[in-house]
mmCIF file of C-alpha atoms in Angstrom:
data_model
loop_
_atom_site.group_PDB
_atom_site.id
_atom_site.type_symbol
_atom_site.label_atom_id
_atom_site.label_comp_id
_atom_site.label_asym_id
_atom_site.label_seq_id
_atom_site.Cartn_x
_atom_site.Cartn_y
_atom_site.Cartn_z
ATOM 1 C CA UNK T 1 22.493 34.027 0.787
ATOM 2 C CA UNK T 2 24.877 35.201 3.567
ATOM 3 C CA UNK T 3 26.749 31.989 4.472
ATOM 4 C CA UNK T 4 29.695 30.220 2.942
ATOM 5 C CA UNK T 5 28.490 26.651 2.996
ATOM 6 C CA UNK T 6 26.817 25.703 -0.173
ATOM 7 C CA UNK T 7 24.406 22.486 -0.379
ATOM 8 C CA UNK T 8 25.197 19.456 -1.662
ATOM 9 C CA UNK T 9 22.345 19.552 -3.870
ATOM 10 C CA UNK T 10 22.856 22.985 -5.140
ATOM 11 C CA UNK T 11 26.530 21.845 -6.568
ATOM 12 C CA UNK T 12 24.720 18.793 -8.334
ATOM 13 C CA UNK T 13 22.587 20.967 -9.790
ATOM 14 C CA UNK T 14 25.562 22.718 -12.030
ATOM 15 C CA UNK T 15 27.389 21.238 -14.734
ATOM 16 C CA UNK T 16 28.730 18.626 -12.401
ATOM 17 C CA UNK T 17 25.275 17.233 -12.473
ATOM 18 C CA UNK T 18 26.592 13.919 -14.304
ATOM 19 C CA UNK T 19 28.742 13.342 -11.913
ATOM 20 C CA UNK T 20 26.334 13.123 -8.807
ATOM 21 C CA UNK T 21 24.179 11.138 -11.471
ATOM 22 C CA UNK T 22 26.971 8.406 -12.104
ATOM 23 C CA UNK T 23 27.444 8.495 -7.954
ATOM 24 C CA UNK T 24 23.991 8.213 -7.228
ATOM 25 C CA UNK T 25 23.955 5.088 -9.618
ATOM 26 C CA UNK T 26 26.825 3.263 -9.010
ATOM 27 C CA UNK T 27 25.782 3.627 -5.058
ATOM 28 C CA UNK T 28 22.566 2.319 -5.814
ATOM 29 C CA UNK T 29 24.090 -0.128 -7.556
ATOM 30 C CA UNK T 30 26.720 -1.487 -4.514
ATOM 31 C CA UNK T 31 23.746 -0.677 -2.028
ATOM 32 C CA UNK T 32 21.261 -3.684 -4.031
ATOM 33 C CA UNK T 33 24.157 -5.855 -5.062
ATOM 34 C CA UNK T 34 24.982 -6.238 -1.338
ATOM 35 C CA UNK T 35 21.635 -6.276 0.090
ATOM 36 C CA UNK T 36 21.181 -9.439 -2.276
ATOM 37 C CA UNK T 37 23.859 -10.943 -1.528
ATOM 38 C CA UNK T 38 23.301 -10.825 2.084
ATOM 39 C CA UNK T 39 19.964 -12.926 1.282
ATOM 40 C CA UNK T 40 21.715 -15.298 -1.523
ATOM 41 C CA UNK T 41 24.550 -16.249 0.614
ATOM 42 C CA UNK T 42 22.276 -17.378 3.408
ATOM 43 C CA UNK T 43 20.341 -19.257 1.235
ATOM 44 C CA UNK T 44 20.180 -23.286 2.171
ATOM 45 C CA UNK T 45 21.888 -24.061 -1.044
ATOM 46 C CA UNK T 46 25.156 -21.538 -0.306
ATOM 47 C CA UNK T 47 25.286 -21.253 3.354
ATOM 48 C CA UNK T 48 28.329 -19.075 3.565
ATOM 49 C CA UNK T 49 26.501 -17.780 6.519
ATOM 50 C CA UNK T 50 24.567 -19.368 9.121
ATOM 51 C CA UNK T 51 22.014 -20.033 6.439
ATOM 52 C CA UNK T 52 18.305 -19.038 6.768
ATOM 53 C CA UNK T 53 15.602 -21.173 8.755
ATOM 54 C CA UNK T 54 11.994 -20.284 7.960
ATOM 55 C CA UNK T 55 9.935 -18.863 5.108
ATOM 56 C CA UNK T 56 9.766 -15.428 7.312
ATOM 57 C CA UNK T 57 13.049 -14.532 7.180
ATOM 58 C CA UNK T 58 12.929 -15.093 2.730
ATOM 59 C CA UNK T 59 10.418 -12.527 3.412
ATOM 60 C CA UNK T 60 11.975 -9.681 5.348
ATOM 61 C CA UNK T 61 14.824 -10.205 3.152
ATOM 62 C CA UNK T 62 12.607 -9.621 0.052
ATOM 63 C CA UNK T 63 11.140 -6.562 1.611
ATOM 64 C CA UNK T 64 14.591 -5.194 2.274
ATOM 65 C CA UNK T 65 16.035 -5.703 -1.149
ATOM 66 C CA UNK T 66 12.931 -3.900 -2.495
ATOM 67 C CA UNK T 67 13.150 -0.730 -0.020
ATOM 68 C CA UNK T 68 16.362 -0.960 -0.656
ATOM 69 C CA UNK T 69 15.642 -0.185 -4.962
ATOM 70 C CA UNK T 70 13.356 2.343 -3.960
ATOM 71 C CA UNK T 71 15.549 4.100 -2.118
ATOM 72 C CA UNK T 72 18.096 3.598 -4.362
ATOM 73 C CA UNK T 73 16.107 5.332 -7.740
ATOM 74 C CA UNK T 74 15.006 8.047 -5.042
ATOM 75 C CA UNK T 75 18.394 9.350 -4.775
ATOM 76 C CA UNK T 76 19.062 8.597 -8.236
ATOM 77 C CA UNK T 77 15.975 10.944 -9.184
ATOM 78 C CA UNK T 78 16.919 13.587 -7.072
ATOM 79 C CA UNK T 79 20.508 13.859 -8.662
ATOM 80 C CA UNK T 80 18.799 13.967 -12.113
ATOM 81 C CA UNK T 81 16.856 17.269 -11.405
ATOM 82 C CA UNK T 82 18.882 19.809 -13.314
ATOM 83 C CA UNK T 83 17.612 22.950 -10.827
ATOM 84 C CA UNK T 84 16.790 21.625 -7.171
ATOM 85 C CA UNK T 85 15.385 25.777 -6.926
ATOM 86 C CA UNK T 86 13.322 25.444 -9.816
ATOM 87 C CA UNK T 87 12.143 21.278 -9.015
ATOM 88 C CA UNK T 88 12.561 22.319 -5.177
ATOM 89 C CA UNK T 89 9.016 20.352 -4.273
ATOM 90 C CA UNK T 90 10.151 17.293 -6.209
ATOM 91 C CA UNK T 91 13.596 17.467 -5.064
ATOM 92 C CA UNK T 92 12.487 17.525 -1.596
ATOM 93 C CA UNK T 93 9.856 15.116 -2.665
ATOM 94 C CA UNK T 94 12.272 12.713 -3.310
ATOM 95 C CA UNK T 95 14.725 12.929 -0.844
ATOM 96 C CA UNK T 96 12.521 12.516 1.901
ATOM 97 C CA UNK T 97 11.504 9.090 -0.266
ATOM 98 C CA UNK T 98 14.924 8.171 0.023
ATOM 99 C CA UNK T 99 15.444 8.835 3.765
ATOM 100 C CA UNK T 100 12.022 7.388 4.600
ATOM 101 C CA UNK T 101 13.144 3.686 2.605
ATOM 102 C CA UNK T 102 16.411 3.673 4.130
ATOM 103 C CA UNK T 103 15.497 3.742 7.686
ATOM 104 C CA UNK T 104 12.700 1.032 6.288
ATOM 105 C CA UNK T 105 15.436 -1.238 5.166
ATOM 106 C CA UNK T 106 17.524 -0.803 8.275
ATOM 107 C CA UNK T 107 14.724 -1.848 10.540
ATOM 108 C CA UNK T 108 13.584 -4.548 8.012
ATOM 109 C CA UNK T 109 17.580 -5.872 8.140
ATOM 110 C CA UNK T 110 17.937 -5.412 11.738
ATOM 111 C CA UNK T 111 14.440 -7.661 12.273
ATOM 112 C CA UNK T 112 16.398 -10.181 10.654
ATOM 113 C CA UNK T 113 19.481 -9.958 13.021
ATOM 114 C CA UNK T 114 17.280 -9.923 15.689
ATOM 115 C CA UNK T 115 15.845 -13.361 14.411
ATOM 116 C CA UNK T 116 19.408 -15.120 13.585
ATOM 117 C CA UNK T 117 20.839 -13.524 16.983
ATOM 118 C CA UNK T 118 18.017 -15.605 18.585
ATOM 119 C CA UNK T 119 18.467 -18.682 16.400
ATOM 120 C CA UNK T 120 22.129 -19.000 16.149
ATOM 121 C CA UNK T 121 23.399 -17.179 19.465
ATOM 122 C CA UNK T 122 26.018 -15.235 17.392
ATOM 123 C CA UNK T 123 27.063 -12.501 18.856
ATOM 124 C CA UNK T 124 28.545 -10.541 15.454
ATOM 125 C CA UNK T 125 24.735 -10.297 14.921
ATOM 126 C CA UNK T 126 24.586 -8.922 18.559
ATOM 127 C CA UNK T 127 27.229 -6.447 17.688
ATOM 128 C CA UNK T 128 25.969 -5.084 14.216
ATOM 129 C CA UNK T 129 22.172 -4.872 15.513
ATOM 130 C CA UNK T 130 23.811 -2.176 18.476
ATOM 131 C CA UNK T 131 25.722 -0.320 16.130
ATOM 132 C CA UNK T 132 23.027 0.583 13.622
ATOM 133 C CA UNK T 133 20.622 1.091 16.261
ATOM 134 C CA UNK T 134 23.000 4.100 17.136
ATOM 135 C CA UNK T 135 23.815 4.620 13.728
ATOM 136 C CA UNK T 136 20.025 5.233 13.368
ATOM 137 C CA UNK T 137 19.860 7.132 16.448
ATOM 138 C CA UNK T 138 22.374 9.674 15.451
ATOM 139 C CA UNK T 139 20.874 10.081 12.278
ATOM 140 C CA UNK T 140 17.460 10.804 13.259
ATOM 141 C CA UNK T 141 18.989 13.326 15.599
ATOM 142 C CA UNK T 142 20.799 15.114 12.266
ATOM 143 C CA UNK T 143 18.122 14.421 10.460
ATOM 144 C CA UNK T 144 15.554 16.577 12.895
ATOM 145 C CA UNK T 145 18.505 19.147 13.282
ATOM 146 C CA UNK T 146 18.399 19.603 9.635
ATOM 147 C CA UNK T 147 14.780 20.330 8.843
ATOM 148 C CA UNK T 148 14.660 22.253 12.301
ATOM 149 C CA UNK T 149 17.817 24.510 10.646
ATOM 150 C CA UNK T 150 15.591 24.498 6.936
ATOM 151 C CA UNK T 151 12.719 25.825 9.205
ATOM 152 C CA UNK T 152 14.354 28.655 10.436
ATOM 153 C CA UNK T 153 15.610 29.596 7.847
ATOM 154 C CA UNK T 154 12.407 29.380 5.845
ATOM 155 C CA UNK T 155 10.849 31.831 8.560
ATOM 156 C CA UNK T 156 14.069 34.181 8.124
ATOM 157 C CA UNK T 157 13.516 34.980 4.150
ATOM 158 C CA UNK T 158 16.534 33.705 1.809
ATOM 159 C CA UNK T 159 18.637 35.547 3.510
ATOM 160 C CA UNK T 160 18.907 34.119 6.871
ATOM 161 C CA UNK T 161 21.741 32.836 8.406
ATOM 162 C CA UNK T 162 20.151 29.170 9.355
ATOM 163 C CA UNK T 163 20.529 28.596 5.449
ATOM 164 C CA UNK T 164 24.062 28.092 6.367
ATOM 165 C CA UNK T 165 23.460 25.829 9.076
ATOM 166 C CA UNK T 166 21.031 23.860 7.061
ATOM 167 C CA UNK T 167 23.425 23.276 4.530
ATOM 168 C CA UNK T 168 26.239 22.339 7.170
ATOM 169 C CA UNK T 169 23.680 19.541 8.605
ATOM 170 C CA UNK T 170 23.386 18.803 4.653
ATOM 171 C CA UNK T 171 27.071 17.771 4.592
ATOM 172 C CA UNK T 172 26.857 15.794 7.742
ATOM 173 C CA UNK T 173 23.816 13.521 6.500
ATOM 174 C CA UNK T 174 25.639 13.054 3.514
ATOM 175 C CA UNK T 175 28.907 11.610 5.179
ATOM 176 C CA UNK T 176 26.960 9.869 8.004
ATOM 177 C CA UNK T 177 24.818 8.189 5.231
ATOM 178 C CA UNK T 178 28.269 7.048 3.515
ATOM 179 C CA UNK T 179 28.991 5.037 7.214
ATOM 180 C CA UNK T 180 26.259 3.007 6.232
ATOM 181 C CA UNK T 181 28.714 0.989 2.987
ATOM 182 C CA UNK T 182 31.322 -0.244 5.830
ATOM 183 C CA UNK T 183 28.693 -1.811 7.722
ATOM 184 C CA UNK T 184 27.148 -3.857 4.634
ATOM 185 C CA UNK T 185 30.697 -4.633 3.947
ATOM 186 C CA UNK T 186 31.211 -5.728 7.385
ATOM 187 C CA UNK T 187 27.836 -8.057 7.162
ATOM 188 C CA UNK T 188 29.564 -9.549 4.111
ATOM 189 C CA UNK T 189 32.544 -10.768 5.576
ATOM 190 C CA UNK T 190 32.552 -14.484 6.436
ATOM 191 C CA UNK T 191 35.350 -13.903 8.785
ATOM 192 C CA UNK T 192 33.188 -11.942 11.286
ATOM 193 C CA UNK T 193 30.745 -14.779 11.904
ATOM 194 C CA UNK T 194 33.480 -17.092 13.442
ATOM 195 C CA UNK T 195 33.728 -20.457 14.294
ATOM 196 C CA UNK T 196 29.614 -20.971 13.027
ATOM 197 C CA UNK T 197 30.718 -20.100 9.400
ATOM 198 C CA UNK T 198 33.569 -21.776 9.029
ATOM 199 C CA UNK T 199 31.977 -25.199 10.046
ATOM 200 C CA UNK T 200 28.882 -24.143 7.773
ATOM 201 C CA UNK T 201 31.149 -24.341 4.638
ATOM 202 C CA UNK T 202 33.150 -27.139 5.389
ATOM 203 C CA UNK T 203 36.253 -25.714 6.563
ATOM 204 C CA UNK T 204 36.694 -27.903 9.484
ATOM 205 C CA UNK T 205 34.855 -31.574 10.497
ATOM 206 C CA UNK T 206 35.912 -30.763 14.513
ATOM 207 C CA UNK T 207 35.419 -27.908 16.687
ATOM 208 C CA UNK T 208 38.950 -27.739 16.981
ATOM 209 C CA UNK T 209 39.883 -27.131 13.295
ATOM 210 C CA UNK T 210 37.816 -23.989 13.738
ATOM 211 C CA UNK T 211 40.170 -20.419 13.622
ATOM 212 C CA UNK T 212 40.631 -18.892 16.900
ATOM 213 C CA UNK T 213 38.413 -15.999 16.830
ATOM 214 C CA UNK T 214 36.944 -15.648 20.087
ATOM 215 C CA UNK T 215 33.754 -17.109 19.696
ATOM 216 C CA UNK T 216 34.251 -20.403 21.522
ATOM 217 C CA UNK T 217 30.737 -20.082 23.088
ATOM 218 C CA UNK T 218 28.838 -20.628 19.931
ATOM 219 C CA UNK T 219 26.354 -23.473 20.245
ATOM 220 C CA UNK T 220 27.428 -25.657 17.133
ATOM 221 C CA UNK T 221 24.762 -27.783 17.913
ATOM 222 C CA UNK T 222 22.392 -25.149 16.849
ATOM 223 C CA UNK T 223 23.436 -25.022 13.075
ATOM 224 C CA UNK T 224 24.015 -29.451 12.546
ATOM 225 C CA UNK T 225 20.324 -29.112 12.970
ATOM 226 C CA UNK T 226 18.612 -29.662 9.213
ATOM 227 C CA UNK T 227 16.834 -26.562 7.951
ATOM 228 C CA UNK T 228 12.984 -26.562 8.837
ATOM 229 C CA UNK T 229 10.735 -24.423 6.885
ATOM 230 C CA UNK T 230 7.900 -25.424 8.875
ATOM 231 C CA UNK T 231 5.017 -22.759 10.642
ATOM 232 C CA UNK T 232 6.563 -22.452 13.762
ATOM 233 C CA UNK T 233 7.118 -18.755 15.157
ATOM 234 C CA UNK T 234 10.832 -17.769 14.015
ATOM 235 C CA UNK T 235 11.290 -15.458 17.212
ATOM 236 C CA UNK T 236 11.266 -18.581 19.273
ATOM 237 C CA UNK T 237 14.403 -20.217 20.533
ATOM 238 C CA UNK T 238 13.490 -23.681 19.548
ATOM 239 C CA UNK T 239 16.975 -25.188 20.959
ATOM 240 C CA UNK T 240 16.798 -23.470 24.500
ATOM 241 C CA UNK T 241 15.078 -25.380 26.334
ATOM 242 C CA UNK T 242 15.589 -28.434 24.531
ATOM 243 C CA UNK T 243 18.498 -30.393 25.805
ATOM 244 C CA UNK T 244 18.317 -29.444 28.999
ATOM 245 C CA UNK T 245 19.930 -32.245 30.572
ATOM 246 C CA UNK T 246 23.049 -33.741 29.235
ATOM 247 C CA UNK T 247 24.104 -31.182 26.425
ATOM 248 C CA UNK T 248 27.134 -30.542 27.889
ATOM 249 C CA UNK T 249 28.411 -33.824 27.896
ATOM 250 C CA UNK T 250 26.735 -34.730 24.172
ATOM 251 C CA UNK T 251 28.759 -31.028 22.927
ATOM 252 C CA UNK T 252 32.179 -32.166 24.803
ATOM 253 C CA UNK T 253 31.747 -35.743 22.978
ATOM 254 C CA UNK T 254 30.286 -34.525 19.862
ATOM 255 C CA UNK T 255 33.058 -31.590 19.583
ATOM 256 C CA UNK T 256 36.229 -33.261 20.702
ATOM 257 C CA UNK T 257 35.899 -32.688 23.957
ATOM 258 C CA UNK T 258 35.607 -28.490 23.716
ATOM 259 C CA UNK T 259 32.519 -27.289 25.005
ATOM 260 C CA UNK T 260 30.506 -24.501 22.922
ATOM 261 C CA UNK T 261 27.852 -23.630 26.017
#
């Protein structure tokens, strides 16, 4: 083939094959592991984040951790095929698996953002649900760009320059997919919730223990409230309209005098 970009796939199918498979598993691995954590350490019991509220959100978070294992051993079974030109149908097969899950378990993790963002009013959750929307955005846009370069280059013969395009877009997908570990790392850090995780594990009995970190308009109201597990619909703001009158002055008294609204 006439271009000087080789794929990804077609160096992981030479004798550094064990290397993409030891890759391929240990980033499975880290992908799961933090996926589960992001459930456990919401659960009631840990609440080293503003824990969860209703049975709904267990479930989303059950679905993710699944799509995420599935799209973990897709990857994994796609680096174990010794010849992705002799297995090319179920090398394709399976990466396609793999991109399909992923984009599953970003849209099953951002439904849950989209909950606590409603629940808690925190605006890291805010911040994290816009940048994977683009995230997603740009990748669907590589994504199309790379099957519309495999195309051509399928209607050129094995010769065709697109090849070498394809295999470019190949290279970007793979680095663009490797974004995707600093955000779960960022979801994991306690410090980016603010002043609603620190008072969650204790770290302060007064708003004004609380770290400055800029989120002084956090409703801590929201979060003294115990846990309900109840049947009613976890999109709704239950706290917005109740309070109407006087929550200013029961926050300022409540709060030493600092007001979260």
């Amino acid at each position: 083939m006439p271009h000087y970009i080789v794929y990804l796939s077609n160096i992981g199918a030479t004798n550094l094959q064990p290397i993409f498979i030891c890759g391929s598993l240990f980033m499975g691995i880290f992908f799961v592991w933090a996926v589960i954590e992001d459930y456990y350490l919401r659960t009631p019991e840990r609440k080293y984040f503003p824990p969860i509220f209703h049975w709904f959100l267990t479930a989303v978070h059950a679905l993710a951790i699944a799509l995420s294992i599935i799209a973990s051993l897709c990857i994994l079974m796609a680096s174990c095929l010794k010849d992705n030109w002799q297995y090319s149908r179920p090398h394709s097969v399976f990466v396609v698996l793999f991109v399909i899950f992923v984009f599953s378990y970003l849209c099953a993790h951002m439904l849950t953002y989209i909950i606590y963002y409603k629940h808690y009013g925190v605006k890291f959750y805010r911040n994290m649900i816009i940048i994977k929307v683009i995230w997603i955005a740009i990748a669907i846009v590589f994504v199309v760009t790379y099957g519309a370069f495999m195309g051509k280059g399928n209607s050129g013969g094995r010769h065709s320059i697109w090849w070498g395009y394809s295999a470019i877009m190949e290279w970007v997908l793979v680095f663009w997919y490797g974004l995707m570990f600093p955000l779960l790392m960022a979801d994991l850090n306690v410090k980016n919730y603010g002043n609603q995780a620190e008072y969650l594990m204790g770290q302060g009995n007064e708003a004004g223990s609380a770290s400055g970190s800029g989120n002084d308009d956090y409703d801590m109201e929201r979060i003294t409230k115990q846990e309900t597990w109840d049947n009613h619909n976890p999109f709704d703001n239950r706290y917005e309209n109740e309070h109407t009158t006087g929550v200013q002055e029961n926050l300022t008294q409540g709060y030493n005098n600092r007001q979260f609204l």
